[in-house]
Coordinates of C-alpha atoms and ligand atoms in Angstrom, one line a residue:
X1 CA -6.8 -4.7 16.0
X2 CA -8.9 -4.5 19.4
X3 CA -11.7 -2.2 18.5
X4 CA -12.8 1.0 20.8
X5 CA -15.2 0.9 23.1
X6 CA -16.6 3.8 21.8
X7 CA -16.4 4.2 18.3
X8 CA -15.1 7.9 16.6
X9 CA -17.6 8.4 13.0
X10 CA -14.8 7.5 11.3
X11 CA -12.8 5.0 13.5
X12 CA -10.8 2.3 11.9
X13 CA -11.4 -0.8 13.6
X14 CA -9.0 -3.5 11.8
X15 CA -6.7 -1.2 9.6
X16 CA -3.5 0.0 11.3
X17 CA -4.2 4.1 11.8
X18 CA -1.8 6.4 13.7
X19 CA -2.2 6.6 17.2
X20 CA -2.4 10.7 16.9
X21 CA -0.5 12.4 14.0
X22 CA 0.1 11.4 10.4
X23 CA 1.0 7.9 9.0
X24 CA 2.1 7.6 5.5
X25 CA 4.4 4.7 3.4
X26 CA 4.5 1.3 5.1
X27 CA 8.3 1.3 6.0
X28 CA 10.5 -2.7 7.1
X29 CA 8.4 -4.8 6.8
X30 CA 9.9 -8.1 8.0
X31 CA 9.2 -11.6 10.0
X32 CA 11.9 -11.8 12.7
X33 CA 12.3 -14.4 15.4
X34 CA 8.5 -15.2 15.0
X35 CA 6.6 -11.8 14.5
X36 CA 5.3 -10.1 11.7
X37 CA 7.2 -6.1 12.8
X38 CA 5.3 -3.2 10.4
X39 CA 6.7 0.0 10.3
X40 CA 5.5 2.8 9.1
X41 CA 5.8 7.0 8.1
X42 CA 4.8 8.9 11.7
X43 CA 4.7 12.5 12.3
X44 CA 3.8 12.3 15.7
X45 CA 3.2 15.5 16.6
X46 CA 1.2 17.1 13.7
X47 CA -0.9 16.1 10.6
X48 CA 1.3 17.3 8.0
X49 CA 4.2 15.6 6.2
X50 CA 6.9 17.0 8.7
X51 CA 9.3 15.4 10.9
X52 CA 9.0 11.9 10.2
X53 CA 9.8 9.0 12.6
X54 CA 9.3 4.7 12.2
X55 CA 6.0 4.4 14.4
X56 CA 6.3 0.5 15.1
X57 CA 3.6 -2.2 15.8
X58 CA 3.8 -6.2 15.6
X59 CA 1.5 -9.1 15.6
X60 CA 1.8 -12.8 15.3
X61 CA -1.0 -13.4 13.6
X62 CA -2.3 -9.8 12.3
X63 CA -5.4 -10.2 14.3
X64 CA -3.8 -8.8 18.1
X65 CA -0.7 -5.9 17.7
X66 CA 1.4 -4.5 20.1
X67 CA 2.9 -0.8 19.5
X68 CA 5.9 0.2 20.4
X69 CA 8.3 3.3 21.1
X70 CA 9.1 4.5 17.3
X71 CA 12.2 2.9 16.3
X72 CA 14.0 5.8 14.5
X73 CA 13.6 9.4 15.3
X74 CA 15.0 12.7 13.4
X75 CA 17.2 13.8 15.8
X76 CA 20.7 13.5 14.5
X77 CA 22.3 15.3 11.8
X78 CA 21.8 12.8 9.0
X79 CA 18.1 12.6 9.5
X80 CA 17.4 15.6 11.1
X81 CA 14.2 16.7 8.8
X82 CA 12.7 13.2 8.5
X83 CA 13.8 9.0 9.1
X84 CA 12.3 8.4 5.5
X85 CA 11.1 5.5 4.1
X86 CA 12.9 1.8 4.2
X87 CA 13.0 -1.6 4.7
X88 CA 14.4 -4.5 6.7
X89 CA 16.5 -7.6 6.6
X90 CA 17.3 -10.4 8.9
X91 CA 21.0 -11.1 8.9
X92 CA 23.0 -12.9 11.5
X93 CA 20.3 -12.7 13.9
X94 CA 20.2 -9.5 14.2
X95 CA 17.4 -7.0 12.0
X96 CA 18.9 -4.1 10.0
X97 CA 16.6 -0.9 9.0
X98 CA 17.5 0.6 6.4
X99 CA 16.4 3.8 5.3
X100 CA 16.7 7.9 3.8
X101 CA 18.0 10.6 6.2
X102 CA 16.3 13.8 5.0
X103 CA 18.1 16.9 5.6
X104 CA 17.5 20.2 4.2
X105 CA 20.0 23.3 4.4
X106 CA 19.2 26.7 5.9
X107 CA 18.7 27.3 1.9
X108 CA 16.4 24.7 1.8
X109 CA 18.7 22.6 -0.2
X110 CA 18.0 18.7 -0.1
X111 CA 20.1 15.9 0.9
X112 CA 19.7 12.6 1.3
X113 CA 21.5 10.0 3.5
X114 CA 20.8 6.0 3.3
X115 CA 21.2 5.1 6.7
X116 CA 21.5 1.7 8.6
X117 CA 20.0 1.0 12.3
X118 CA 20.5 -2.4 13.8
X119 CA 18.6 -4.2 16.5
X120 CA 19.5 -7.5 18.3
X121 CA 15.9 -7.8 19.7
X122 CA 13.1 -6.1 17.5
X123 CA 12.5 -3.4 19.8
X124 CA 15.4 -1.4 20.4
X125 CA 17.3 -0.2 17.3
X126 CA 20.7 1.4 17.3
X127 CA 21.9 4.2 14.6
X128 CA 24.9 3.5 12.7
X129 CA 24.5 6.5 10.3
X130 CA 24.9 6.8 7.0
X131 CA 25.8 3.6 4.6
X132 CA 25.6 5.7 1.6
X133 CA 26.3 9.9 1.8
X134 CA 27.9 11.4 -1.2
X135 CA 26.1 12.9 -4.1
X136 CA 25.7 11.0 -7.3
X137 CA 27.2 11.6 -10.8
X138 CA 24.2 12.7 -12.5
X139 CA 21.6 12.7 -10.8
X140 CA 20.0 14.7 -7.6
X141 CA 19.3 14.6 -4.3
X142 CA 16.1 13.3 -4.7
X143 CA 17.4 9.7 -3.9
X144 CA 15.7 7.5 -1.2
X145 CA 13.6 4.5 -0.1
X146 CA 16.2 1.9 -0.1
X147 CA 14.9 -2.0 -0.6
X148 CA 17.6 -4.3 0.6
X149 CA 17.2 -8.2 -0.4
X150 CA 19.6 -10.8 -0.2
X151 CA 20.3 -12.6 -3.7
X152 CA 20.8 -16.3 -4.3
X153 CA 24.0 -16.2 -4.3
X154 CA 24.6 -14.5 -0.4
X155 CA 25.5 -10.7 -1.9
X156 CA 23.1 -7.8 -1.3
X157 CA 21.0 -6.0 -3.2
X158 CA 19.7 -2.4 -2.5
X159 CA 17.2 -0.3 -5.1
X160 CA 16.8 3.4 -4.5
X161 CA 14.3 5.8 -6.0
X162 CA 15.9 8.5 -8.1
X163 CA 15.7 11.5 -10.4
X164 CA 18.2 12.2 -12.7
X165 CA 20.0 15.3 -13.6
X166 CA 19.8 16.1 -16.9
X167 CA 16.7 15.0 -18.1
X168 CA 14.7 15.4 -14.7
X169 CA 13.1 11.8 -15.0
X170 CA 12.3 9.0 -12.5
X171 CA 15.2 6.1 -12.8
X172 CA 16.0 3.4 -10.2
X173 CA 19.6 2.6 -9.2
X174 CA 21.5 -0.7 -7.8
X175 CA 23.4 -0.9 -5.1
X176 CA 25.3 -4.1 -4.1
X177 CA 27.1 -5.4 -1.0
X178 CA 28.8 -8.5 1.0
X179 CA 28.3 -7.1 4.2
X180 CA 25.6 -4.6 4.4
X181 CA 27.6 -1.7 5.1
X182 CA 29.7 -1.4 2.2
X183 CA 27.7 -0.7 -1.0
X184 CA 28.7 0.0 -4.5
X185 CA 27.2 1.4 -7.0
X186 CA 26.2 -0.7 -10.3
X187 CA 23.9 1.2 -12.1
X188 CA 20.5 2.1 -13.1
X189 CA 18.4 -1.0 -13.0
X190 CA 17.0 -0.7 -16.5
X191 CA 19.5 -0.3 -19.7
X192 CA 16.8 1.3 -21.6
X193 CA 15.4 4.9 -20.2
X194 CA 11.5 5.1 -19.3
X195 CA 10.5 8.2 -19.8
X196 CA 7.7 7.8 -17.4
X197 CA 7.1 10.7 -14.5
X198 CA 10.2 12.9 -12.8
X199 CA 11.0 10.9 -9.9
X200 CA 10.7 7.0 -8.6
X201 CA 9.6 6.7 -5.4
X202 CA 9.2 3.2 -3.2
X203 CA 11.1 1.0 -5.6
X204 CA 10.4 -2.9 -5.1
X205 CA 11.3 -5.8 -6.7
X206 CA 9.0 -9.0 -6.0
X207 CA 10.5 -12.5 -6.9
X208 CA 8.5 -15.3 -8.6
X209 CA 9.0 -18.8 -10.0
X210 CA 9.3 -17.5 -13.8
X211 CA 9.0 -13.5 -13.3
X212 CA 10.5 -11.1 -11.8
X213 CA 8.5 -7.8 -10.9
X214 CA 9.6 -4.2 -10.9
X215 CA 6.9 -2.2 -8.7
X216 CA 7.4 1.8 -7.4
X217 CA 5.6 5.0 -7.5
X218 CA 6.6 7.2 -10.4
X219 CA 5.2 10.8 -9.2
X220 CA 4.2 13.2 -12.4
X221 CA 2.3 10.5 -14.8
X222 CA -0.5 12.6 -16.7
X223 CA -4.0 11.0 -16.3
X224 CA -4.8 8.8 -19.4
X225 CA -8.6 7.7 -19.9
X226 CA -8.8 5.9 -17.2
X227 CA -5.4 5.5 -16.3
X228 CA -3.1 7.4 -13.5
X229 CA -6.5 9.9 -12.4
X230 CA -4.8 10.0 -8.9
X231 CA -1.7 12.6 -8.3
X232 CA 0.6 10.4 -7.9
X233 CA 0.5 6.7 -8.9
X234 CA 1.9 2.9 -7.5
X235 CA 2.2 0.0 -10.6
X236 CA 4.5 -2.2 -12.1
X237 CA 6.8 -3.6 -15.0
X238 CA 7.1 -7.4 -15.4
X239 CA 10.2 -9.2 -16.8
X240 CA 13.3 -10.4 -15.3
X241 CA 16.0 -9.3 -12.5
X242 CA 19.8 -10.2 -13.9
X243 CA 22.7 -9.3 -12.2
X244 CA 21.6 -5.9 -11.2
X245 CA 19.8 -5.1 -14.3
X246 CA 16.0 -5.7 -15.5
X247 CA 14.9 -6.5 -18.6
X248 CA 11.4 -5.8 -18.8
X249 CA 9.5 -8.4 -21.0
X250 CA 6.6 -6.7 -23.3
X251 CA 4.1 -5.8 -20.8
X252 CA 2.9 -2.6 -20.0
X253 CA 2.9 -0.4 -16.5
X254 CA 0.3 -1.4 -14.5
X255 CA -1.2 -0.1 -11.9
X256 CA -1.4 -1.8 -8.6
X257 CA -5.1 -0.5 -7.3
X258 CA -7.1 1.4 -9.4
X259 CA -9.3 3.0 -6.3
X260 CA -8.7 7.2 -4.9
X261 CA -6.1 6.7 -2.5
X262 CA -3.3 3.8 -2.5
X263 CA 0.7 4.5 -2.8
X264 CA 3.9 4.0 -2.3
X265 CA 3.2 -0.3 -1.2
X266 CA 6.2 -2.2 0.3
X267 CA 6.5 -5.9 -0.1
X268 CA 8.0 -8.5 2.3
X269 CA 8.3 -12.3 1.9
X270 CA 7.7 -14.2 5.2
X271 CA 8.6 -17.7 6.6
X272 CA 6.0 -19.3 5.0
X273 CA 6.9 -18.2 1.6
X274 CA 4.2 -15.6 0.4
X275 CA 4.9 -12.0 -1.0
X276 CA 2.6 -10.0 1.6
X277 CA 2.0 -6.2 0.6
X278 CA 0.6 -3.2 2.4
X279 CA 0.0 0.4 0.6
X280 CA -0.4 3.0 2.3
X281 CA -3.9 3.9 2.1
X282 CA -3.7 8.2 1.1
X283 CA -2.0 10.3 -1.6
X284 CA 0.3 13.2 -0.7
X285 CA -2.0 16.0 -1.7
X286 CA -2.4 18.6 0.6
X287 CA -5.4 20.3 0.5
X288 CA -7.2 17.1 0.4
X289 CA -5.2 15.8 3.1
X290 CA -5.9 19.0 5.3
X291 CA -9.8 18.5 4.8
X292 CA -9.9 14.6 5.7
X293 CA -12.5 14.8 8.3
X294 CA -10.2 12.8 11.3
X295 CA -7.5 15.7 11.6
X296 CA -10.4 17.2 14.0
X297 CA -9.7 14.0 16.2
X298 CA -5.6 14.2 15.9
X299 CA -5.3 11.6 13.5
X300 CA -4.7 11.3 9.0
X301 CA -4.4 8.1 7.2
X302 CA -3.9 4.4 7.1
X303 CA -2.5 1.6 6.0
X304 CA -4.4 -1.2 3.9
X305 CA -5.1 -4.8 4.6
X306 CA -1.6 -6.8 4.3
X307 CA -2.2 -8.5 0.9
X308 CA -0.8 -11.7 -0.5
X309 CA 0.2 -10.7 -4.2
X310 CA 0.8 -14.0 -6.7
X311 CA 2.0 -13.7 -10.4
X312 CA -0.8 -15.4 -12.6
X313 CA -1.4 -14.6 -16.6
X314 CA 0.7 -12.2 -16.8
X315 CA -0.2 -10.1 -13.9
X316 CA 0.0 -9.2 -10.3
X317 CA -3.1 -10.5 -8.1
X318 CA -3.9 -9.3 -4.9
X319 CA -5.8 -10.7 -1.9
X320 CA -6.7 -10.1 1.4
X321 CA -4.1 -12.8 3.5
X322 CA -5.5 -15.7 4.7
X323 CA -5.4 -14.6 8.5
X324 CA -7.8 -11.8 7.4
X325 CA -10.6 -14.5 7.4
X326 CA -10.3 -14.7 11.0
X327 CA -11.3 -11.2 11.9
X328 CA -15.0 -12.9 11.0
X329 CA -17.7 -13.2 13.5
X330 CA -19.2 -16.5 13.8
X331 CA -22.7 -17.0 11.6
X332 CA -22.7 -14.9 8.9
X333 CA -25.8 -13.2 6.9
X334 CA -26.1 -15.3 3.8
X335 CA -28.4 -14.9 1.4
X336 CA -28.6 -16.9 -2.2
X337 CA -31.1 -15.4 -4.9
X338 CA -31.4 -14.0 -8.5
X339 CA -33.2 -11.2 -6.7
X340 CA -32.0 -7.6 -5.8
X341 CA -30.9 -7.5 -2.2
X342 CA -31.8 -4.6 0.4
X343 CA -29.4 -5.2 3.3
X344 CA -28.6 -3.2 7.0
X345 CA -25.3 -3.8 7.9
X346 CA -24.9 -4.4 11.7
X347 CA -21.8 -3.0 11.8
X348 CA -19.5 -1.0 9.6
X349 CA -16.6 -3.7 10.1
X350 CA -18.1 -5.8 7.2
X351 CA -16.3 -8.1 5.1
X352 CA -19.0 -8.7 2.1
X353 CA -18.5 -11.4 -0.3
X354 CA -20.8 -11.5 -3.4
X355 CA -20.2 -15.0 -5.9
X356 CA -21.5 -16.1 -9.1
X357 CA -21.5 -19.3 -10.1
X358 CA -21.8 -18.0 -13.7
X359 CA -20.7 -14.6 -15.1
X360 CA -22.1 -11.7 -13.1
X361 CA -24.5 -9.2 -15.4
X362 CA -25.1 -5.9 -15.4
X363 CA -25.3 -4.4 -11.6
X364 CA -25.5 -1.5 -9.4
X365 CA -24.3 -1.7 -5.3
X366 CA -25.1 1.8 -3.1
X367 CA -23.4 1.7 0.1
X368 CA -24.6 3.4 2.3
X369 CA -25.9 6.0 0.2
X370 CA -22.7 7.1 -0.6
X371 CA -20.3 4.5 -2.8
X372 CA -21.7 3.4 -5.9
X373 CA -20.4 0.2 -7.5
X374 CA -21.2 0.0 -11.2
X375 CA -20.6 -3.4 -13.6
X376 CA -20.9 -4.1 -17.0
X377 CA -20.7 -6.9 -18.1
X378 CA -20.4 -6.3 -21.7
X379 CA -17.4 -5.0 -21.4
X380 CA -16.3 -6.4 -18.1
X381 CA -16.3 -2.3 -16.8
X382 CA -16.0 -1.7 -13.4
X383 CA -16.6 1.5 -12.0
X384 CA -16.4 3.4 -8.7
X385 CA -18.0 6.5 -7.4
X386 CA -17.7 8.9 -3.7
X387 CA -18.1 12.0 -3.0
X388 CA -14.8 14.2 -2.9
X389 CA -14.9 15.5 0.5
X390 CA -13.0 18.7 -0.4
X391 CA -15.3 19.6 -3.3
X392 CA -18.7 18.1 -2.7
X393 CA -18.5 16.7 -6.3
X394 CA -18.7 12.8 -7.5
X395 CA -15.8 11.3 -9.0
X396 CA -15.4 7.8 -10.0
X397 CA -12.3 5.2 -10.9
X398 CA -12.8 3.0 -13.4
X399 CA -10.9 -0.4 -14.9
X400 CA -11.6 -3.1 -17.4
X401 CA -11.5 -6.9 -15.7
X402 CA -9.5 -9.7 -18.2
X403 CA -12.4 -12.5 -17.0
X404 CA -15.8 -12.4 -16.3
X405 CA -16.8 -11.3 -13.1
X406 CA -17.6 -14.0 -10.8
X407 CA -16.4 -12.9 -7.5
X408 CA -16.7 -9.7 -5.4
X409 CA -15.5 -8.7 -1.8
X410 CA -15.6 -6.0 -0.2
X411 CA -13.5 -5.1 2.9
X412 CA -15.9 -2.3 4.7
X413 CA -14.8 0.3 7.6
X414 CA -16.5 3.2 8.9
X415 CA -14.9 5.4 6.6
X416 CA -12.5 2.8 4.0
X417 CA -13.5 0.3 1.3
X418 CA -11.0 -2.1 -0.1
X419 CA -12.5 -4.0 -3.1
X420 CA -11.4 -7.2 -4.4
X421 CA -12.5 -8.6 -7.7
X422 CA -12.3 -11.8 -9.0
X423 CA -9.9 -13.0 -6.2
X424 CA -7.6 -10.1 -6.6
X425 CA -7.6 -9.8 -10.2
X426 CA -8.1 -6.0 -9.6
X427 CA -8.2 -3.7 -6.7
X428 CA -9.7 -0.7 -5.4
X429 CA -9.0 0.7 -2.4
X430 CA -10.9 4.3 -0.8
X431 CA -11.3 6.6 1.9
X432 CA -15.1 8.0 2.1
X433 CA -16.8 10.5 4.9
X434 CA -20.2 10.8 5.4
X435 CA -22.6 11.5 7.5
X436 CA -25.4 9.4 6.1
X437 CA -26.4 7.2 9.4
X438 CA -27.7 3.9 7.4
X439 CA -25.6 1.4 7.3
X440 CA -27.9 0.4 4.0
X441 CA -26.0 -2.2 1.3
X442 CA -28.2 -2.4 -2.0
X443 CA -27.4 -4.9 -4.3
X444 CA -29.6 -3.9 -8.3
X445 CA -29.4 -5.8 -11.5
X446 CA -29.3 -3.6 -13.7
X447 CA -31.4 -5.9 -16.4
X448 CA -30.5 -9.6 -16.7
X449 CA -30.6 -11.5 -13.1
X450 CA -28.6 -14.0 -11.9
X451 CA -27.9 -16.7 -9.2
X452 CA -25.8 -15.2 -6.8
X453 CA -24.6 -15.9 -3.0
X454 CA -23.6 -12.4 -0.9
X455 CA -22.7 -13.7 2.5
X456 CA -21.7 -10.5 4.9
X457 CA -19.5 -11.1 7.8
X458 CA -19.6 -8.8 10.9
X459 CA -15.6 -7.5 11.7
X460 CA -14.3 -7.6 15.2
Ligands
FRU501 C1 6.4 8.4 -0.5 C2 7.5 9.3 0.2 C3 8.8 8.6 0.1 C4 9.6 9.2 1.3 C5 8.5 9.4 2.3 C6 8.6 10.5 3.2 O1 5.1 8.7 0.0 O2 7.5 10.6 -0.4 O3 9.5 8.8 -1.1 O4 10.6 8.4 1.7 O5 7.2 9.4 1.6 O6 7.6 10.5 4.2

């Protein structure tokens, strides 16, 4: 994205940000007639989780965007208290939006309408109302976020997010369709229950060569160790997609980014055959949300850097896509040595990559004065500390890496880290505000040094 001339403390440069207002889940994604189109959550008018509309922004090559008039807006009767999350297809030439009309009652009482909105160009996007109104057998009205994907064999498939009745637990249903406006209903998509959290949100399901991936965000998981330490969380089951039903093979949840703030991601596939993924870079927790430092300039949240996600050993990896590399300024600072490394960053648009040629050892990075990066090796731990800008106190994130470390990179903003180990073996992503003025990166071993390369590239 063009950057400012003059830069806000905690400007994004390169991540897609509201213009004024809040953004949240990353809503129809989709490549159509030649461009990359992102939606996302908007409340235009206000930083709170009210009255949400589709802001709209594409890019051919997700280095120059255009923004556009939002292409849904709560204003009729079946999305009158928010155009909720969705997604997007391409069918017959023409793009169809799919997503949750939110509508409460003068009781407050929920209800949720999936809704279709067409568009012959990309820009302008007719209402057709509700595809799917009436409430189902046992379960509530907490029911949204339809994915739509076309299967193999020409039918549709839609997942929803949903809670059921008796037992108040997360589930995921099927829908299926010849036409896209007709849907039945065939079930929950897994045969055996999961008791894990009290409502699904952002189902997905992401198709390999041998695997099959179930990914949402379950809300209500209770922190483990160092598992699910955020409110809510974003992972995934592996296994495989049948005829409306998953079987999940013997792999656990995992989670998708083990930094402070990432949820509810949406995937896309594009022309050229990659799985691209952007999160939305924030958690829905409200007093932490009111005390983000931008709300004073009209503006809360992000989303994070589109992400080519590949099935390999068992897992999801996740990586920064290719066209990412050419947000890089010409002549980078590189710097090969076993020695500790004392850097000023010219910017705060940095894209930092730190390889080994053998396994990293023991190691401490400071940024700034205010992220620490811990590694040991021993244990291939990898921890992450901020300050908590509501509290004042440290916290920290912390995972385990399957291999040896031998690659590091770190996507730096003004006020956002997204860190990639290992090429995407695990991810962190963060929000940080401070008012340190360095710009100081220090690279420590911590006993044993090593060989390593850090080559830092100014962002534009
Ligand atoms: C996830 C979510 C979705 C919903 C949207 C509303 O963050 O709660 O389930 O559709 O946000 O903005």
């Amino acid at each position: 994205m063009e950057q400012n001339n003059k830069m806000e403390q905690y400007e994004l440069a390169y991540h897609i940000r509201p213009p004024h207002g809040l953004l949240n889940d990353p809503n129809g994604l989709v490549h159509y007639k030649g461009v990359y189109h992102v939606f996302y959550q908007w409340n235009q008018t206000d930083t709170t989780h009210q009255s949400k509309s589709w802001g709209h922004m594409t890019t051919k090559d997700f280095i120059r965007w255009e923004t556009y008039q939002p292409a849904l807006k709560p204003i009729d009767w079946y999305d009158k208290d928010g155009c909720y999350s969705g997604s997007a297809v391409v069918f017959e030439e023409k793009l169809y939006l799919f997503y949750t009309g939110n509508v409460r009652g003068e009781d407050g009482e929920r209800k949720s309408y999936q809704c279709l909105a067409i568009s012959e160009d990309g820009i302008h996007f007719e209402k057709k109302g509700p595809v799917l109104e009436h409430p189902i057998k046992g379960y509530t009205a907490h029911v949204r976020d339809p994915k739509v994907w076309q299967g193999i064999d020409g039918n549709w498939w839609m997942i929803l997010g949903a809670q059921k009745e008796e037992t108040l637990t997360g589930d995921a249903l099927m829908y299926q369709s010849t036409n896209l406006i007709d849907w039945t209903l065939t079930g929950s998509l897994l045969d055996e229950p999961l008791s894990l959290g009290y409502m699904w949100e952002c189902p997905d399901i992401l198709k390999f060569t041998d695997k099959d991936v179930f990914s949402f965000s379950p809300q209500g998981l209770k922190a483990a160790g160092e598992k699910y330490n955020n409110i809510y969380q974003s992972g995934y089951f592996t296994g495989k997609l049948h005829d409306g039903k998953f079987v999940k093979d013997d792999q656990p949840f995992k989670e998708l980014d083990h930094g402070f703030e990432f949820y509810a991601p949406q995937t896309f596939n594009d022309h050229a055959g990659r799985t691209i993924l952007y999160g939305w870079v924030g958690v829905m927790e409200p007093e932490v949300e009111a005390a983000v430092p931008t709300r004073k300039n009209g503006w809360l949240h992000a989303l994070s850097i589109p992400r080519e996600v590949k099935y390999e050993n068992g897992k999801l990896i996740q990586y920064p896509i290719a066209e990412t590399t050419h947000l890089r300024e010409p002549n980078p600072v590189v710097s090969k040595s076993i020695q500790d490394e004392s850097i000023m960053l010219t910017s705060l648009q940095q894209d930092i990559l730190i390889e080994w040629s053998s396994a990293a050892t023991d190691f401490v990075i400071h940024l700034r004065n205010e992220i620490e990066i811990h590694y040991r090796a021993v244990n291939k731990k990898i921890t992450v500390i901020r300050t908590n800008w509501l509290t004042n106190n440290k916290e920290e994130r912390t995972t385990f890496l399957t291999n040896d470390l031998i690659e590091l990179r770190l996507l730096i903003e003004s006020s956002m880290v997204e860190m990639f180990l290992n090429k995407g073996e695990e991810v962190f992503t963060l929000r940080y505000f401070t008012n340190e003025t360095s710009h100081s990166f220090n690279f420590k071993y911590l006993n044993k040094k090593v060989e390593k390369t850090i080559t830092g590239y100014t962002l534009r």
